[in-house]
PDB file of C-alpha atoms and ligand atoms in Angstrom:
ATOM      1  CA  MET L   1     219.093-109.635 -18.990  1.00 92.00           C
ATOM      2  CA  LYS L   2     217.583-106.486 -16.770  1.00 97.00           C
ATOM      3  CA  CYS L   3     216.483-105.825 -13.486  1.00 98.00           C
ATOM      4  CA  ARG L   4     212.792-106.487 -12.307  1.00 97.00           C
ATOM      5  CA  LYS L   5     212.670-103.319  -9.720  1.00 97.00           C
ATOM      6  CA  CYS L   6     214.890-101.073 -11.954  1.00 98.00           C
ATOM      7  CA  GLY L   7     215.869-101.989 -15.055  1.00 97.00           C
ATOM      8  CA  SER L   8     219.270-101.948 -14.755  1.00 97.00           C
ATOM      9  CA  LYS L   9     221.387-105.007 -16.010  1.00 97.00           C
ATOM     10  CA  ALA L  10     220.953-108.108 -14.113  1.00 97.00           C
ATOM     11  CA  HIS L  11     223.662-109.471 -11.257  1.00 95.00           C
ATOM     12  CA  VAL L  12     221.439-112.833 -11.071  1.00 97.00           C
ATOM     13  CA  ASN L  13     219.080-114.538 -13.069  1.00 96.00           C
ATOM     14  CA  MET L  14     216.823-116.910 -10.985  1.00 96.00           C
ATOM     15  CA  ARG L  15     215.007-119.205 -13.698  1.00 93.00           C
ATOM     16  CA  GLN L  16     212.902-120.807 -10.733  1.00 92.00           C
ATOM     17  CA  HIS L  17     211.635-117.875  -9.452  1.00 95.00           C
ATOM     18  CA  LYS L  18     211.316-116.166 -12.751  1.00 95.00           C
ATOM     19  CA  LEU L  19     213.100-113.015 -11.146  1.00 97.00           C
ATOM     20  CA  ALA L  20     216.497-111.103 -12.362  1.00 98.00           C
ATOM     21  CA  LEU L  21     217.669-108.766 -10.005  1.00 98.00           C
ATOM     22  CA  CYS L  22     221.230-106.319 -10.316  1.00 98.00           C
ATOM     23  CA  ARG L  23     223.343-106.222  -7.903  1.00 98.00           C
ATOM     24  CA  GLU L  24     221.871-103.899  -5.415  1.00 98.00           C
ATOM     25  CA  HIS L  25     218.259-105.080  -5.415  1.00 98.00           C
ATOM     26  CA  TYR L  26     219.516-108.442  -5.092  1.00 98.00           C
ATOM     27  CA  LEU L  27     221.189-107.667  -1.837  1.00 98.00           C
ATOM     28  CA  GLU L  28     218.152-105.995  -0.336  1.00 98.00           C
ATOM     29  CA  TRP L  29     215.758-109.459  -1.497  1.00 98.00           C
ATOM     30  CA  VAL L  30     218.336-112.473  -0.136  1.00 98.00           C
ATOM     31  CA  PRO L  31     217.773-110.787   3.414  1.00 98.00           C
ATOM     32  CA  GLU L  32     214.199-110.059   3.241  1.00 98.00           C
ATOM     33  CA  GLN L  33     213.382-113.390   1.911  1.00 98.00           C
ATOM     34  CA  THR L  34     215.534-114.965   5.069  1.00 98.00           C
ATOM     35  CA  GLU L  35     213.290-112.320   6.995  1.00 98.00           C
ATOM     36  CA  ARG L  36     210.607-114.195   5.570  1.00 98.00           C
ATOM     37  CA  PHE L  37     211.582-117.627   6.079  1.00 98.00           C
ATOM     38  CA  ILE L  38     212.388-117.107   9.783  1.00 98.00           C
ATOM     39  CA  LYS L  39     209.000-115.823  10.783  1.00 98.00           C
ATOM     40  CA  LYS L  40     207.585-118.574   8.439  1.00 97.00           C
ATOM     41  CA  TYR L  41     208.824-121.305   9.979  1.00 97.00           C
ATOM     42  CA  GLY L  42     209.032-119.944  13.873  1.00 98.00           C
ATOM     43  CA  MET L  43     212.839-120.428  13.806  1.00 98.00           C
ATOM     44  CA  PHE L  44     213.635-117.432  15.997  1.00 98.00           C
ATOM     45  CA  THR L  45     212.987-113.957  17.767  1.00 98.00           C
ATOM     46  CA  ARG L  46     215.371-110.583  17.911  1.00 97.00           C
ATOM     47  CA  ASP L  47     215.205-111.345  21.572  1.00 98.00           C
ATOM     48  CA  GLU L  48     216.463-115.009  21.657  1.00 98.00           C
ATOM     49  CA  LYS L  49     220.829-115.762  21.305  1.00 98.00           C
ATOM     50  CA  VAL L  50     222.098-117.100  18.552  1.00 98.00           C
ATOM     51  CA  LEU L  51     225.026-119.368  17.336  1.00 98.00           C
ATOM     52  CA  VAL L  52     226.099-119.713  14.091  1.00 98.00           C
ATOM     53  CA  ALA L  53     228.439-122.919  13.421  1.00 98.00           C
ATOM     54  CA  VAL L  54     230.501-121.307  10.451  1.00 98.00           C
ATOM     55  CA  SER L  55     232.850-123.384   8.422  1.00 98.00           C
ATOM     56  CA  GLY L  56     234.646-120.334   6.103  1.00 98.00           C
ATOM     57  CA  GLY L  57     232.597-121.378   3.247  1.00 98.00           C
ATOM     58  CA  LYS L  58     230.193-119.096   1.277  1.00 98.00           C
ATOM     59  CA  ASP L  59     226.609-120.627   3.087  1.00 98.00           C
ATOM     60  CA  SER L  60     227.536-120.002   6.588  1.00 98.00           C
ATOM     61  CA  LEU L  61     229.434-117.059   5.940  1.00 98.00           C
ATOM     62  CA  SER L  62     225.986-115.762   3.976  1.00 98.00           C
ATOM     63  CA  LEU L  63     223.863-116.813   6.897  1.00 98.00           C
ATOM     64  CA  TRP L  64     226.187-114.554   9.590  1.00 98.00           C
ATOM     65  CA  ASP L  65     226.423-111.822   7.175  1.00 98.00           C
ATOM     66  CA  ILE L  66     222.444-111.962   6.356  1.00 98.00           C
ATOM     67  CA  LEU L  67     221.419-112.345  10.118  1.00 98.00           C
ATOM     68  CA  VAL L  68     224.016-109.630  11.580  1.00 98.00           C
ATOM     69  CA  ARG L  69     222.139-107.111   8.793  1.00 98.00           C
ATOM     70  CA  LEU L  70     218.746-108.380   9.853  1.00 98.00           C
ATOM     71  CA  GLY L  71     219.010-107.283  13.317  1.00 98.00           C
ATOM     72  CA  TYR L  72     219.666-110.678  15.002  1.00 98.00           C
ATOM     73  CA  GLN L  73     222.131-111.568  17.857  1.00 97.00           C
ATOM     74  CA  ALA L  74     224.256-113.568  16.186  1.00 98.00           C
ATOM     75  CA  ASP L  75     227.329-115.013  16.902  1.00 98.00           C
ATOM     76  CA  GLY L  76     229.715-117.240  15.196  1.00 98.00           C
ATOM     77  CA  LEU L  77     231.337-120.577  16.204  1.00 98.00           C
ATOM     78  CA  TYR L  78     234.437-122.195  14.231  1.00 98.00           C
ATOM     79  CA  ILE L  79     235.501-126.175  14.702  1.00 98.00           C
ATOM     80  CA  GLY L  80     239.273-126.828  13.855  1.00 98.00           C
ATOM     81  CA  LEU L  81     238.925-129.793  12.368  1.00 98.00           C
ATOM     82  CA  GLY L  82     242.860-130.253  11.961  1.00 97.00           C
ATOM     83  CA  ILE L  83     242.456-130.750   7.696  1.00 97.00           C
ATOM     84  CA  ASP L  84     245.116-130.435   5.248  1.00 94.00           C
ATOM     85  CA  GLY L  85     244.741-132.483   2.690  1.00 89.00           C
ATOM     86  CA  GLY L  86     247.648-130.721   0.805  1.00 90.00           C
ATOM     87  CA  ILE L  87     245.816-126.914   0.458  1.00 92.00           C
ATOM     88  CA  GLY L  88     245.907-126.758   4.194  1.00 96.00           C
ATOM     89  CA  TYR L  89     241.858-126.627   4.452  1.00 97.00           C
ATOM     90  CA  SER L  90     241.523-126.156   8.187  1.00 97.00           C
ATOM     91  CA  HIS L  91     244.186-123.275   8.435  1.00 97.00           C
ATOM     92  CA  GLU L  92     242.863-120.954   5.210  1.00 97.00           C
ATOM     93  CA  SER L  93     239.072-121.720   6.723  1.00 98.00           C
ATOM     94  CA  GLN L  94     239.257-120.372   9.959  1.00 98.00           C
ATOM     95  CA  ARG L  95     241.616-117.533   8.897  1.00 98.00           C
ATOM     96  CA  LEU L  96     238.916-116.790   6.834  1.00 98.00           C
ATOM     97  CA  THR L  97     236.340-117.139   9.151  1.00 98.00           C
ATOM     98  CA  GLU L  98     238.213-114.893  11.542  1.00 98.00           C
ATOM     99  CA  LYS L  99     239.002-112.304   8.913  1.00 98.00           C
ATOM    100  CA  PHE L 100     235.204-112.093   8.455  1.00 98.00           C
ATOM    101  CA  ALA L 101     234.600-112.105  12.763  1.00 98.00           C
ATOM    102  CA  ASN L 102     237.078-108.876  11.901  1.00 98.00           C
ATOM    103  CA  GLU L 103     236.325-107.247   9.823  1.00 98.00           C
ATOM    104  CA  HIS L 104     232.205-107.056  10.719  1.00 98.00           C
ATOM    105  CA  ASP L 105     233.250-106.449  14.892  1.00 98.00           C
ATOM    106  CA  LEU L 106     231.483-109.974  15.401  1.00 98.00           C
ATOM    107  CA  LYS L 107     232.236-112.439  18.519  1.00 98.00           C
ATOM    108  CA  LEU L 108     233.663-115.641  17.537  1.00 98.00           C
ATOM    109  CA  HIS L 109     234.028-118.615  19.026  1.00 98.00           C
ATOM    110  CA  ILE L 110     237.257-121.171  18.193  1.00 98.00           C
ATOM    111  CA  VAL L 111     237.042-124.765  19.089  1.00 98.00           C
ATOM    112  CA  ASP L 112     240.064-126.867  18.350  1.00 98.00           C
ATOM    113  CA  ILE L 113     239.317-130.833  18.126  1.00 98.00           C
ATOM    114  CA  GLU L 114     242.778-131.427  18.807  1.00 97.00           C
ATOM    115  CA  LYS L 115     243.286-129.247  21.905  1.00 97.00           C
ATOM    116  CA  GLU L 116     239.907-130.231  23.136  1.00 96.00           C
ATOM    117  CA  TYR L 117     240.713-134.081  22.448  1.00 96.00           C
ATOM    118  CA  GLY L 118     244.005-134.610  22.188  1.00 95.00           C
ATOM    119  CA  GLN L 119     243.958-135.752  18.298  1.00 95.00           C
ATOM    120  CA  SER L 120     243.060-133.728  14.632  1.00 96.00           C
ATOM    121  CA  ILE L 121     239.598-135.219  13.338  1.00 96.00           C
ATOM    122  CA  PRO L 122     241.741-137.566  10.367  1.00 95.00           C
ATOM    123  CA  VAL L 123     243.886-138.810  13.153  1.00 94.00           C
ATOM    124  CA  LEU L 124     240.555-140.035  15.661  1.00 94.00           C
ATOM    125  CA  SER L 125     238.595-141.795  12.340  1.00 94.00           C
ATOM    126  CA  GLU L 126     242.016-143.521  11.726  1.00 92.00           C
ATOM    127  CA  MET L 127     242.025-144.443  15.366  1.00 90.00           C
ATOM    128  CA  THR L 128     238.694-145.546  16.029  1.00 86.00           C
ATOM    129  CA  HIS L 129     238.452-147.406  12.131  1.00 78.00           C
ATOM    130  CA  ARG L 130     235.050-145.980  11.618  1.00 74.00           C
ATOM    131  CA  GLY L 131     233.959-144.595   8.038  1.00 64.00           C
ATOM    132  CA  LYS L 132     236.374-147.036   6.451  1.00 69.00           C
ATOM    133  CA  GLY L 133     238.833-144.534   5.534  1.00 77.00           C
ATOM    134  CA  LYS L 134     237.033-141.110   5.222  1.00 89.00           C
ATOM    135  CA  PRO L 135     236.814-139.565   8.741  1.00 94.00           C
ATOM    136  CA  CYS L 136     233.471-138.031   7.580  1.00 94.00           C
ATOM    137  CA  SER L 137     231.584-140.093   9.723  1.00 93.00           C
ATOM    138  CA  VAL L 138     233.905-139.259  13.073  1.00 96.00           C
ATOM    139  CA  CYS L 139     233.814-135.462  11.740  1.00 97.00           C
ATOM    140  CA  GLY L 140     230.078-135.560  11.193  1.00 96.00           C
ATOM    141  CA  LEU L 141     229.302-137.070  15.083  1.00 96.00           C
ATOM    142  CA  THR L 142     232.130-134.710  16.976  1.00 97.00           C
ATOM    143  CA  LYS L 143     230.638-131.394  15.117  1.00 98.00           C
ATOM    144  CA  ARG L 144     227.460-132.399  16.190  1.00 96.00           C
ATOM    145  CA  HIS L 145     228.448-133.193  19.776  1.00 97.00           C
ATOM    146  CA  GLU L 146     230.608-129.444  20.247  1.00 98.00           C
ATOM    147  CA  MET L 147     228.099-127.634  18.134  1.00 98.00           C
ATOM    148  CA  ASN L 148     225.154-128.862  20.422  1.00 96.00           C
ATOM    149  CA  ARG L 149     227.808-128.311  23.569  1.00 97.00           C
ATOM    150  CA  ILE L 150     228.520-125.304  22.876  1.00 97.00           C
ATOM    151  CA  ALA L 151     225.116-123.390  22.363  1.00 97.00           C
ATOM    152  CA  ARG L 152     224.175-125.547  25.511  1.00 95.00           C
ATOM    153  CA  ASP L 153     227.449-124.185  27.906  1.00 96.00           C
ATOM    154  CA  LEU L 154     227.303-120.869  26.668  1.00 97.00           C
ATOM    155  CA  GLY L 155     223.825-120.090  27.141  1.00 96.00           C
ATOM    156  CA  TYR L 156     222.441-119.954  23.297  1.00 97.00           C
ATOM    157  CA  ASP L 157     219.148-120.232  22.336  1.00 97.00           C
ATOM    158  CA  VAL L 158     219.211-121.635  18.654  1.00 98.00           C
ATOM    159  CA  LEU L 159     221.904-123.223  16.314  1.00 98.00           C
ATOM    160  CA  ALA L 160     222.181-121.755  12.977  1.00 98.00           C
ATOM    161  CA  THR L 161     223.729-124.229  10.209  1.00 98.00           C
ATOM    162  CA  GLY L 162     224.382-122.615   6.395  1.00 98.00           C
ATOM    163  CA  HIS L 163     222.768-125.701   5.083  1.00 98.00           C
ATOM    164  CA  ASN L 164     220.917-124.331   1.552  1.00 98.00           C
ATOM    165  CA  LEU L 165     218.317-125.640  -0.529  1.00 98.00           C
ATOM    166  CA  ASP L 166     220.895-128.169  -2.700  1.00 98.00           C
ATOM    167  CA  ASP L 167     222.086-129.827   0.724  1.00 98.00           C
ATOM    168  CA  GLU L 168     218.843-129.939   1.982  1.00 98.00           C
ATOM    169  CA  ALA L 169     217.154-131.779  -1.906  1.00 98.00           C
ATOM    170  CA  ALA L 170     220.124-134.131  -1.705  1.00 98.00           C
ATOM    171  CA  VAL L 171     219.751-135.391   1.620  1.00 97.00           C
ATOM    172  CA  LEU L 172     215.949-135.672   1.172  1.00 98.00           C
ATOM    173  CA  PHE L 173     216.690-137.481  -2.392  1.00 98.00           C
ATOM    174  CA  GLY L 174     219.185-139.798  -0.495  1.00 97.00           C
ATOM    175  CA  ASN L 175     216.679-140.908   2.236  1.00 95.00           C
ATOM    176  CA  THR L 176     214.030-141.087   0.137  1.00 96.00           C
ATOM    177  CA  LEU L 177     215.397-143.946  -1.799  1.00 96.00           C
ATOM    178  CA  THR L 178     215.665-145.636   0.650  1.00 94.00           C
ATOM    179  CA  TRP L 179     212.500-144.583   2.433  1.00 92.00           C
ATOM    180  CA  THR L 180     214.465-143.956   5.893  1.00 89.00           C
ATOM    181  CA  SER L 181     211.527-142.646   7.196  1.00 86.00           C
ATOM    182  CA  GLU L 182     212.975-142.026  11.008  1.00 85.00           C
ATOM    183  CA  TYR L 183     215.397-139.503   8.541  1.00 89.00           C
ATOM    184  CA  LEU L 184     212.285-137.864   7.088  1.00 91.00           C
ATOM    185  CA  LEU L 185     210.734-137.358  10.136  1.00 88.00           C
ATOM    186  CA  ARG L 186     213.038-135.119  11.286  1.00 89.00           C
ATOM    187  CA  GLN L 187     214.286-133.086   8.087  1.00 94.00           C
ATOM    188  CA  GLY L 188     213.142-129.551   8.132  1.00 96.00           C
ATOM    189  CA  PRO L 189     214.100-125.996   8.682  1.00 98.00           C
ATOM    190  CA  VAL L 190     213.771-126.446  12.440  1.00 97.00           C
ATOM    191  CA  LEU L 191     214.766-129.056  14.957  1.00 95.00           C
ATOM    192  CA  PRO L 192     212.881-128.540  18.201  1.00 94.00           C
ATOM    193  CA  SER L 193     214.996-128.239  21.069  1.00 93.00           C
ATOM    194  CA  THR L 194     214.877-131.592  23.843  1.00 88.00           C
ATOM    195  CA  GLU L 195     215.760-131.373  26.719  1.00 81.00           C
ATOM    196  CA  GLY L 196     219.387-130.512  26.439  1.00 79.00           C
ATOM    197  CA  LEU L 197     219.908-129.531  22.887  1.00 90.00           C
ATOM    198  CA  ALA L 198     218.915-126.348  21.485  1.00 94.00           C
ATOM    199  CA  ARG L 199     216.834-125.767  18.847  1.00 97.00           C
ATOM    200  CA  LYS L 200     218.559-125.821  15.123  1.00 97.00           C
ATOM    201  CA  VAL L 201     217.194-123.728  12.384  1.00 98.00           C
ATOM    202  CA  LYS L 202     218.288-123.629   8.341  1.00 98.00           C
ATOM    203  CA  PRO L 203     217.423-120.363   7.645  1.00 98.00           C
ATOM    204  CA  LEU L 204     218.936-120.328   4.172  1.00 98.00           C
ATOM    205  CA  CYS L 205     217.107-123.879   3.416  1.00 98.00           C
ATOM    206  CA  ARG L 206     214.978-122.479   0.574  1.00 98.00           C
ATOM    207  CA  PHE L 207     217.695-120.674  -1.542  1.00 98.00           C
ATOM    208  CA  TYR L 208     220.008-122.566  -3.942  1.00 98.00           C
ATOM    209  CA  GLU L 209     223.660-122.753  -3.696  1.00 97.00           C
ATOM    210  CA  ARG L 210     224.782-120.855  -6.853  1.00 97.00           C
ATOM    211  CA  GLU L 211     222.377-117.669  -5.220  1.00 98.00           C
ATOM    212  CA  MET L 212     224.748-118.221  -1.787  1.00 98.00           C
ATOM    213  CA  THR L 213     227.370-117.943  -4.426  1.00 98.00           C
ATOM    214  CA  ALA L 214     225.908-114.869  -5.863  1.00 98.00           C
ATOM    215  CA  TYR L 215     224.989-113.292  -2.644  1.00 98.00           C
ATOM    216  CA  CYS L 216     228.804-113.690  -1.166  1.00 98.00           C
ATOM    217  CA  LEU L 217     230.451-111.896  -4.935  1.00 97.00           C
ATOM    218  CA  ALA L 218     228.175-108.722  -4.353  1.00 97.00           C
ATOM    219  CA  ARG L 219     228.630-108.460  -1.136  1.00 98.00           C
ATOM    220  CA  GLY L 220     231.952-109.339  -1.504  1.00 98.00           C
ATOM    221  CA  ILE L 221     232.636-111.777   0.944  1.00 98.00           C
ATOM    222  CA  GLU L 222     235.841-113.744   1.002  1.00 98.00           C
ATOM    223  CA  TYR L 223     235.391-117.206   0.978  1.00 98.00           C
ATOM    224  CA  ILE L 224     237.007-120.437   1.107  1.00 97.00           C
ATOM    225  CA  TYR L 225     236.610-122.164  -2.018  1.00 95.00           C
ATOM    226  CA  GLU L 226     237.806-125.387  -2.100  1.00 93.00           C
ATOM    227  CA  GLU L 227     235.540-128.246  -0.627  1.00 91.00           C
ATOM    228  CA  CYS L 228     236.897-129.724   2.311  1.00 95.00           C
ATOM    229  CA  PRO L 229     239.709-132.843   0.634  1.00 94.00           C
ATOM    230  CA  PHE L 230     237.616-135.714   1.834  1.00 94.00           C
ATOM    231  CA  ALA L 231     233.814-134.425   0.145  1.00 93.00           C
ATOM    232  CA  GLU L 232     235.247-135.825  -3.226  1.00 91.00           C
ATOM    233  CA  GLY L 233     233.097-138.436  -4.601  1.00 90.00           C
ATOM    234  CA  SER L 234     230.860-138.112  -1.571  1.00 93.00           C
ATOM    235  CA  THR L 235     227.271-139.799  -2.268  1.00 94.00           C
ATOM    236  CA  SER L 236     225.841-136.193  -1.749  1.00 94.00           C
ATOM    237  CA  ILE L 237     227.644-134.519  -4.551  1.00 96.00           C
ATOM    238  CA  TYR L 238     226.599-136.940  -6.632  1.00 97.00           C
ATOM    239  CA  TYR L 239     223.157-136.873  -5.395  1.00 98.00           C
ATOM    240  CA  LYS L 240     223.863-132.964  -5.707  1.00 98.00           C
ATOM    241  CA  GLU L 241     224.796-133.533  -9.763  1.00 98.00           C
ATOM    242  CA  LEU L 242     221.640-135.722 -10.564  1.00 98.00           C
ATOM    243  CA  LEU L 243     219.310-133.031  -9.127  1.00 98.00           C
ATOM    244  CA  ASN L 244     221.169-130.184 -11.068  1.00 98.00           C
ATOM    245  CA  GLN L 245     221.005-132.492 -14.476  1.00 98.00           C
ATOM    246  CA  LEU L 246     216.923-132.360 -13.311  1.00 97.00           C
ATOM    247  CA  GLU L 247     216.974-128.560 -13.056  1.00 97.00           C
ATOM    248  CA  ASN L 248     218.701-127.845 -16.253  1.00 96.00           C
ATOM    249  CA  VAL L 249     215.592-129.443 -17.884  1.00 97.00           C
ATOM    250  CA  ARG L 250     212.654-128.225 -15.665  1.00 96.00           C
ATOM    251  CA  PRO L 251     213.936-125.290 -13.592  1.00 95.00           C
ATOM    252  CA  GLY L 252     212.670-125.428  -9.895  1.00 96.00           C
ATOM    253  CA  ALA L 253     212.067-128.989  -9.943  1.00 97.00           C
ATOM    254  CA  LYS L 254     214.762-129.030  -6.487  1.00 97.00           C
ATOM    255  CA  LEU L 255     212.447-126.473  -4.823  1.00 97.00           C
ATOM    256  CA  ILE L 256     209.669-128.165  -5.610  1.00 98.00           C
ATOM    257  CA  PHE L 257     210.910-131.939  -4.155  1.00 98.00           C
ATOM    258  CA  TYR L 258     211.773-129.699  -1.146  1.00 98.00           C
ATOM    259  CA  LEU L 259     208.712-128.036   0.030  1.00 97.00           C
ATOM    260  CA  LYS L 260     206.399-130.343  -1.147  1.00 97.00           C
ATOM    261  CA  PHE L 261     207.665-132.594   1.325  1.00 96.00           C
ATOM    262  CA  LEU L 262     207.760-130.260   3.889  1.00 96.00           C
ATOM    263  CA  GLU L 263     203.902-130.311   3.045  1.00 94.00           C
ATOM    264  CA  ALA L 264     203.202-133.246   3.189  1.00 92.00           C
ATOM    265  CA  ARG L 265     205.200-133.752   6.325  1.00 90.00           C
ATOM    266  CA  ARG L 266     203.323-130.905   8.005  1.00 89.00           C
ATOM    267  CA  ARG L 267     199.656-132.513   7.152  1.00 87.00           C
ATOM    268  CA  GLY L 268     201.005-135.804   8.559  1.00 82.00           C
ATOM    269  CA  ASP L 269     201.512-137.738   5.305  1.00 76.00           C
ATOM    270  CA  LEU L 270     204.306-139.486   6.155  1.00 74.00           C
ATOM    271  CA  PHE L 271     204.388-142.892   7.718  1.00 65.00           C
ATOM    272  CA  VAL L 272     205.640-143.172  10.954  1.00 54.00           C
ATOM    273  CA  GLU L 273     204.259-141.972  14.214  1.00 55.00           C
ATOM    274  CA  GLN L 274     206.687-138.863  14.737  1.00 51.00           C
ATOM    275  CA  ASN L 275     207.202-139.674  18.520  1.00 55.00           C
ATOM    276  CA  GLU L 276     208.041-143.341  17.999  1.00 57.00           C
ATOM    277  CA  ALA L 277     211.814-142.195  17.532  1.00 54.00           C
ATOM    278  CA  GLN L 278     212.407-139.848  20.088  1.00 59.00           C
ATOM    279  CA  ALA L 279     210.369-141.980  22.711  1.00 64.00           C
ATOM    280  CA  HIS L 280     213.420-144.074  23.077  1.00 76.00           C
ATOM    281  CA  LEU L 281     215.908-141.338  24.232  1.00 85.00           C
ATOM    282  CA  HIS L 282     218.170-140.872  27.241  1.00 89.00           C
ATOM    283  CA  SER L 283     220.481-138.580  28.705  1.00 92.00           C
ATOM    284  CA  CYS L 284     224.153-139.737  28.656  1.00 94.00           C
ATOM    285  CA  PRO L 285     225.702-139.908  31.752  1.00 95.00           C
ATOM    286  CA  LYS L 286     229.063-138.465  30.846  1.00 95.00           C
ATOM    287  CA  CYS L 287     227.716-135.391  28.583  1.00 95.00           C
ATOM    288  CA  ARG L 288     224.458-135.446  29.145  1.00 92.00           C
ATOM    289  CA  GLN L 289     223.006-135.108  25.686  1.00 94.00           C
ATOM    290  CA  PRO L 290     219.926-137.110  24.613  1.00 91.00           C
ATOM    291  CA  THR L 291     221.081-140.442  22.915  1.00 91.00           C
ATOM    292  CA  SER L 292     219.070-143.765  22.180  1.00 86.00           C
ATOM    293  CA  ALA L 293     222.506-146.044  22.338  1.00 83.00           C
ATOM    294  CA  PRO L 294     222.539-147.794  25.573  1.00 87.00           C
ATOM    295  CA  GLY L 295     224.514-146.253  28.389  1.00 92.00           C
ATOM    296  CA  LEU L 296     227.237-143.759  26.822  1.00 95.00           C
ATOM    297  CA  CYS L 297     226.216-141.723  23.680  1.00 95.00           C
ATOM    298  CA  SER L 298     228.111-142.414  20.596  1.00 93.00           C
ATOM    299  CA  PHE L 299     230.633-139.518  20.662  1.00 96.00           C
ATOM    300  CA  CYS L 300     231.377-140.377  24.900  1.00 96.00           C
ATOM    301  CA  ARG L 301     231.782-143.610  23.580  1.00 94.00           C
ATOM    302  CA  LEU L 302     234.576-143.040  20.685  1.00 94.00           C
ATOM    303  CA  MET L 303     236.097-140.762  23.320  1.00 94.00           C
ATOM    304  CA  GLU L 304     236.691-143.570  25.565  1.00 93.00           C
ATOM    305  CA  LYS L 305     238.021-145.668  22.480  1.00 90.00           C
ATOM    306  CA  THR L 306     240.233-143.390  21.691  1.00 90.00           C
ATOM    307  CA  GLN L 307     241.286-142.946  25.307  1.00 86.00           C
ATOM    308  CA  GLN L 308     241.797-146.861  25.776  1.00 81.00           C
ATOM    309  CA  LEU L 309     244.295-146.799  22.595  1.00 75.00           C
ATOM    310  CA  ASP L 310     246.357-144.158  23.525  1.00 71.00           C
ATOM    311  CA  THR L 311     247.189-145.724  26.770  1.00 70.00           C
ATOM    312  CA  VAL L 312     247.722-148.901  24.962  1.00 62.00           C
ATOM    313  CA  SER L 313     250.547-147.238  22.287  1.00 61.00           C
TER     314      SER L 313
HETATM  315  S1  Q46 M 401     232.015-134.368   6.847  1.00 80.37           S
HETATM  316 FE1  Q46 M 401     233.505-134.979   5.438  1.00 80.37          FE
HETATM  317 FE2  Q46 M 401     232.406-132.732   5.394  1.00 80.37          FE
HETATM  318 FE3  Q46 M 401     234.024-133.302   7.695  1.00 80.37          FE
HETATM  319  S2  Q46 M 401     235.602-135.080   6.624  1.00 80.37           S
HETATM  320 FE4  Q46 M 401     235.308-132.646   5.314  1.00 80.37          FE
HETATM  321  S3  Q46 M 401     233.814-134.014   3.880  1.00 80.37           S
HETATM  322  S4  Q46 M 401     233.861-131.781   6.685  1.00 80.37           S
HETATM  323  S5  Q46 M 401     230.587-131.420   5.710  1.00 80.37           S
HETATM  324 ZN1   ZN M 402     217.802-103.541  -9.375  1.00 80.37          ZN
HETATM  325 ZN1   ZN M 403     228.021-138.557  25.562  1.00 80.37          ZN
END
């Protein structure tokens, strides 16, 4: 397989685009495409301050690298979850994130959940009995809350995450299986800012996961290979496998599934009034983030519960 641009040996072959590129041209193509998506979906400008949520994985580190190469003002945020799983998962992912930041001389904010709230994510999850033995619901809630908090407190305009097409297609697939209109209407490359929350964007949402792996390899970015130990057996991994089977038979199927959805959403073809879900939001009396829960938001309620348990024990 040869590079379409220069004819030398191809580093990546993207069947869905009928495009093969050598290392050098691939390293040009990825930022060019990212820039195109940032503009197309109106994600942010070079005057805005972007906070990139970095986990030490290939997607978030690639995203940070690409945005910096494109000349955007992008700082990093690493959230220490305190997950070990026998492989020192959090420790290793923080080490790699810090290494990347140091090597490129970038600004990285670190929030350690245990220092901030007294317990690690697995312990908080056990204390509150949420999520049937898996800490993912407490983890997701906490990460969202902390990303919003840091973005707001430090004055960032935009919060960028490294979700790729495989992630987005899997979420879309899950929401479509149950026709959860509330989620379907919120899914997309940009979630506009609402009172007290920064705009959320996913600049990599049109890249396949393997394209980001290829980018890290070509750029020599060292990232954590292991998934979080709690990800094993998750529904989203199962959906990704199913979609990959489809993709093998019909190259481009994943991309079409996602892009056609975005098109339908833009045309207003989806079924619920756009603003219905947002209409019921009010601001949490404790942290001032918007919530649909009556009284405190789910995160502040979770923290109250753990503090009550702390004083009992
Ligand atoms: S939610 Fe669950 Fe992830 Fe948190 S506990 Fe690990 S798998 S990191 S995306
Ligand atoms: Zn080439
Ligand atoms: Zn709150």
